XYZ file of C-alpha atoms in Angstrom:
374
model
C 172.121 134.564 214.662
C 168.886 136.501 215.616
C 170.481 139.430 216.948
C 172.489 139.347 213.472
C 169.632 139.091 211.191
C 167.673 141.538 213.594
C 170.641 144.006 212.975
C 170.568 143.686 209.210
C 166.529 144.071 209.050
C 166.777 147.398 211.108
C 169.613 148.374 208.704
C 166.992 148.164 205.892
C 164.669 150.795 207.603
C 167.460 153.424 207.408
C 167.253 155.788 204.356
C 170.310 156.623 202.629
C 170.586 159.877 200.028
C 172.905 160.253 197.147
C 175.893 160.892 198.976
C 175.695 157.968 201.309
C 174.739 159.820 204.392
C 172.077 159.149 206.884
C 168.694 160.968 206.308
C 166.838 162.591 209.263
C 163.954 160.684 210.048
C 160.875 161.576 212.346
C 161.295 160.583 215.909
C 158.360 158.773 216.292
C 158.253 157.001 213.413
C 162.345 155.588 214.122
C 161.039 154.439 217.705
C 157.886 152.802 216.247
C 160.222 150.667 213.558
C 162.748 149.529 216.436
C 160.185 148.499 218.304
C 158.376 146.649 216.256
C 161.808 144.865 214.517
C 162.915 144.071 218.542
C 159.656 142.403 219.289
C 158.169 141.157 216.246
C 160.888 139.451 214.473
C 161.801 136.026 215.592
C 162.933 132.918 214.262
C 159.544 131.731 212.666
C 158.469 135.296 211.458
C 161.791 135.309 209.532
C 161.421 131.864 208.083
C 157.947 132.908 207.214
C 159.216 136.309 205.296
C 161.648 134.230 203.236
C 159.204 131.642 202.323
C 156.544 134.230 201.074
C 158.812 136.950 199.376
C 158.812 137.554 195.892
C 159.276 134.926 193.317
C 162.067 136.737 191.043
C 164.199 133.944 189.822
C 166.870 136.235 188.258
C 167.389 138.887 190.731
C 168.354 139.383 194.021
C 167.504 141.255 197.214
C 170.452 143.110 198.964
C 169.501 143.953 202.785
C 172.272 146.235 203.275
C 172.829 149.936 202.634
C 175.395 151.507 200.127
C 178.462 149.356 200.350
C 177.181 146.919 202.378
C 178.669 143.236 202.377
C 177.688 139.999 200.238
C 176.389 138.733 203.703
C 173.021 140.581 203.141
C 172.517 139.077 199.671
C 169.627 136.499 199.680
C 169.192 134.444 196.221
C 165.705 134.939 195.265
C 165.644 131.783 193.016
C 165.468 129.227 196.187
C 162.107 131.276 197.645
C 158.504 130.099 196.500
C 155.209 131.662 196.826
C 152.899 134.317 196.148
C 154.665 137.946 194.783
C 154.301 140.012 197.769
C 154.837 144.233 197.661
C 156.722 145.268 200.917
C 155.576 148.597 202.085
C 158.755 149.829 204.346
C 156.908 152.679 206.050
C 154.455 150.637 207.472
C 156.258 147.005 207.579
C 153.471 145.164 205.431
C 153.577 142.638 202.866
C 150.729 143.513 200.135
C 149.944 140.940 197.788
C 150.625 141.916 193.908
C 147.667 141.306 191.405
C 148.652 139.468 188.497
C 147.696 139.343 184.681
C 145.128 136.694 185.223
C 142.866 138.975 187.279
C 142.962 141.512 184.874
C 141.937 138.879 181.889
C 139.484 137.303 183.823
C 137.902 140.887 184.306
C 137.965 141.735 180.633
C 136.622 138.562 179.662
C 133.743 138.595 182.414
C 133.218 142.219 180.982
C 133.101 141.160 177.271
C 130.462 138.718 178.620
C 128.369 140.991 180.424
C 128.201 143.120 177.043
C 127.354 140.551 174.768
C 124.350 139.371 177.183
C 123.139 142.641 177.313
C 123.113 143.041 173.447
C 121.498 139.711 173.106
C 118.891 140.795 175.950
C 118.491 144.136 173.925
C 117.708 142.462 170.923
C 115.583 139.950 172.021
C 113.576 143.204 173.922
C 113.499 144.882 170.448
C 111.933 141.860 168.880
C 109.317 141.131 171.292
C 107.963 144.642 171.064
C 107.584 144.468 167.401
C 105.851 141.670 167.343
C 103.630 143.015 170.318
C 103.075 146.434 167.865
C 102.409 143.770 165.058
C 99.927 141.726 166.705
C 97.669 144.551 168.202
C 97.808 146.086 164.710
C 97.005 143.153 162.910
C 93.994 142.816 165.577
C 92.424 146.015 165.098
C 92.880 145.828 161.508
C 91.037 142.470 161.705
C 88.389 143.521 163.749
C 87.614 146.880 161.203
C 87.755 144.351 158.336
C 84.953 142.307 159.643
C 82.956 144.884 161.002
C 82.998 146.810 157.415
C 82.063 143.165 155.963
C 79.000 142.681 158.300
C 78.092 146.394 157.786
C 78.605 147.589 161.379
C 81.714 149.571 160.751
C 82.265 152.982 159.083
C 84.623 153.073 156.086
C 86.900 156.371 154.329
C 85.407 156.419 151.028
C 86.820 158.398 148.354
C 84.159 157.514 145.282
C 86.120 159.527 142.524
C 89.474 157.453 143.268
C 87.743 154.058 143.861
C 86.118 154.650 140.407
C 89.116 155.048 138.757
C 90.693 151.951 140.310
C 87.993 150.026 139.503
C 88.389 151.017 135.844
C 92.208 150.526 135.975
C 91.539 146.827 137.265
C 88.747 146.395 134.269
C 91.110 147.760 131.839
C 93.753 145.177 133.009
C 92.200 142.348 132.799
C 90.768 143.545 128.969
C 94.538 144.042 128.196
C 95.380 140.721 129.373
C 93.020 138.885 127.333
C 94.461 141.041 124.539
C 97.798 139.961 125.455
C 96.968 135.941 125.577
C 95.231 136.324 122.187
C 98.426 138.035 120.722
C 100.356 135.612 121.785
C 98.282 132.890 120.641
C 98.229 134.685 117.249
C 102.068 134.290 117.252
C 102.201 130.937 118.187
C 99.696 129.841 115.449
C 101.285 132.323 112.676
C 105.001 131.306 113.711
C 103.610 127.159 113.056
C 102.372 128.440 110.042
C 105.371 130.164 108.496
C 107.463 127.178 109.651
C 105.248 124.868 107.798
C 105.611 126.890 104.630
C 109.032 127.142 104.922
C 108.836 123.349 104.822
C 106.578 123.108 102.097
C 108.940 125.302 99.804
C 111.701 122.953 100.351
C 109.567 120.341 99.350
C 109.019 122.299 96.072
C 112.105 122.960 95.464
C 113.351 119.114 96.267
C 110.039 117.786 93.393
C 111.437 120.510 91.015
C 114.696 118.832 90.694
C 113.697 115.382 90.529
C 110.713 115.631 88.403
C 111.276 117.174 84.751
C 107.733 117.156 83.721
C 106.646 119.150 86.632
C 109.782 121.318 86.978
C 108.111 124.545 86.174
C 104.870 124.185 88.356
C 107.256 122.913 91.433
C 109.436 125.996 91.054
C 106.309 128.283 91.130
C 105.304 127.370 93.779
C 108.440 127.137 96.016
C 109.104 130.413 95.208
C 105.794 131.436 96.162
C 106.147 129.657 99.438
C 109.611 131.075 100.082
C 108.249 134.605 99.433
C 105.456 134.035 102.158
C 107.954 132.568 104.264
C 109.961 135.574 104.292
C 106.880 137.637 104.407
C 105.775 135.933 107.514
C 109.069 136.322 109.518
C 108.760 140.017 109.060
C 105.086 140.369 110.409
C 106.795 138.130 113.553
C 108.942 140.476 113.946
C 106.185 143.355 114.274
C 103.846 140.969 116.140
C 106.309 140.046 118.765
C 107.198 143.729 118.891
C 103.629 144.525 119.832
C 103.155 141.433 122.481
C 106.284 142.507 124.301
C 105.133 146.091 124.538
C 101.580 144.867 125.838
C 103.434 143.002 128.253
C 105.189 145.427 129.847
C 102.433 147.777 129.721
C 100.144 145.121 131.523
C 102.501 142.996 133.649
C 105.222 146.084 134.860
C 103.332 149.376 134.155
C 99.902 148.450 135.391
C 100.838 145.977 137.643
C 103.329 148.835 139.800
C 100.336 150.749 140.302
C 98.080 148.003 141.394
C 100.950 147.686 143.909
C 100.596 151.009 145.022
C 96.737 150.908 145.082
C 97.032 147.815 147.506
C 99.266 149.581 149.970
C 96.628 152.298 149.873
C 93.641 150.460 150.635
C 95.608 148.578 153.364
C 96.605 152.021 154.740
C 93.168 153.107 154.624
C 92.319 149.856 156.489
C 94.551 150.913 159.145
C 93.352 154.518 159.330
C 89.796 153.277 159.760
C 90.955 151.106 162.599
C 92.389 153.299 164.596
C 89.933 155.953 163.599
C 87.499 153.490 165.312
C 89.785 152.931 168.157
C 90.019 156.686 169.235
C 86.214 157.235 168.789
C 85.365 154.087 170.872
C 88.024 155.572 173.581
C 86.607 159.219 173.362
C 83.180 157.655 174.212
C 84.415 156.077 177.516
C 85.450 157.531 180.428
C 88.082 160.535 181.226
C 89.915 159.388 184.316
C 93.678 160.034 184.297
C 94.352 156.391 182.827
C 91.978 157.161 179.956
C 93.214 160.150 179.127
C 96.534 158.526 178.676
C 95.324 156.170 176.216
C 93.207 158.837 174.467
C 96.779 160.579 173.574
C 98.438 157.671 172.535
C 95.586 156.797 170.097
C 95.223 160.289 169.118
C 99.255 160.095 168.115
C 98.814 156.792 166.567
C 95.677 157.926 164.369
C 97.498 160.812 163.383
C 100.469 158.636 162.224
C 98.215 156.769 160.088
C 96.326 159.669 158.752
C 99.334 160.978 156.976
C 100.374 157.567 156.064
C 96.849 157.227 154.549
C 97.302 160.810 152.764
C 100.447 160.005 151.477
C 99.801 156.905 149.498
C 96.524 158.779 148.472
C 98.368 161.172 146.631
C 100.692 158.802 145.279
C 97.969 156.440 143.668
C 96.187 159.627 142.315
C 99.530 160.448 140.632
C 100.650 157.123 139.036
C 96.783 156.454 137.779
C 97.300 159.588 136.155
C 100.430 159.352 134.490
C 99.385 155.455 133.692
C 96.783 156.737 131.733
C 98.895 159.218 129.480
C 101.753 156.585 129.273
C 99.054 153.961 128.166
C 97.756 155.995 125.274
C 100.867 156.810 123.980
C 102.190 153.044 123.907
C 98.857 151.620 122.551
C 98.386 154.241 119.477
C 101.724 153.320 118.624
C 101.127 149.739 118.957
C 98.117 149.722 117.389
C 99.123 151.825 114.565
C 102.079 149.392 114.092
C 99.898 146.354 114.132
C 97.247 147.503 111.719
C 99.821 148.427 109.289
C 102.045 145.551 109.480
C 99.041 142.879 109.114
C 97.403 144.877 106.345
C 100.622 144.861 104.015
C 101.153 141.230 104.830
C 97.755 140.162 103.624
C 97.824 142.362 100.876
C 100.884 141.081 99.304
C 102.938 144.100 99.770
C 106.236 143.513 100.821
C 107.834 146.941 100.516
C 105.341 148.394 102.597
C 105.943 145.709 105.211
C 109.336 146.367 105.174
C 108.834 150.075 105.558
C 106.612 149.459 108.310
C 109.188 147.965 110.409
C 111.385 150.759 109.496
C 109.278 153.376 110.762
C 109.017 151.531 114.443
C 112.221 150.608 114.445
C 112.286 146.862 114.192
C 115.117 145.040 113.633
C 114.637 141.498 112.621
C 116.798 138.484 113.722
C 118.541 136.515 111.195
C 117.292 132.897 110.863
C 119.610 130.879 113.439
C 120.313 134.170 115.909
C 117.789 132.122 118.443
C 121.088 129.666 118.701
C 123.999 131.013 120.654
C 127.388 130.520 118.871
C 129.867 127.739 119.337
C 131.855 130.564 121.841
C 128.782 131.621 123.710
C 128.527 127.669 124.306
C 131.939 127.288 125.571
């Protein structure tokens, strides 16, 4: 039985061409393969080859050549063990790596990539915190030095005077806005009182025949005052709205830019002082590297300071022009409306509102309709 298997195994080593003829092999390779088959294939080796063969359940291995017998067919459904690849040239079995190893490699690569990204984000955040802490320390040191008169600061006398004027103007305009709102609330209450008083006079005119005319006159007068009061309220509300926009939006936007400019000035002075201190120290290699870095930071903050300074100058100029235009219109409106109301000139009061394109809301306009409530 061993001889038969050895002869069949030797047959597996003979290559067959397309016509069924044997091919030519080098003599040394044939002798080497025959020697290996004669001396290494015993019964135990054959059993081991069969046990560790490929696990292909629906295929079979044909040991014979072209036109071989059925005895050379070995069913592979009975073979168990890891998959191998047979190298006929060197008579070796090479394990075949499966899909699981590739998946494991892919998952490990993905985990490595995610870990590297997380580490990169953490390092970036750490660098940001480090820069922020260093900048905060320098600015705080500069602020304390200026407050105690030990440090020098960059001063633009003309610009700082304009900034101080703007802040004072804003405080005064806020006071005007507060008083105008108070006037609106008081006048609104007075109009509502006049409206209620006119309704009461009209009711008494119907129930008091002996005083019908007197109550009627007063009812008409209160209704007319109420109508003119609502017209004046429209003018005052427009005045308050315009002042509010000027104070809390236009001026506030300029003051926010001024705040950014002042912070940039503080940073600029902090890095300028730092550069001056380093320049007075030693001039070795380490010190020169620190001086170069400080010079770069100084230049960056200097450009930022000059840019914001230019922005503040431009905004102050446009704010002044806008303030003059707005206040000229609003003060004229307020004067004409108040004068016409207290003069009892209803026609002039209505003309004033038309002149400034003010549209009054009809009674009950503040209350939403039933469709809007749905």
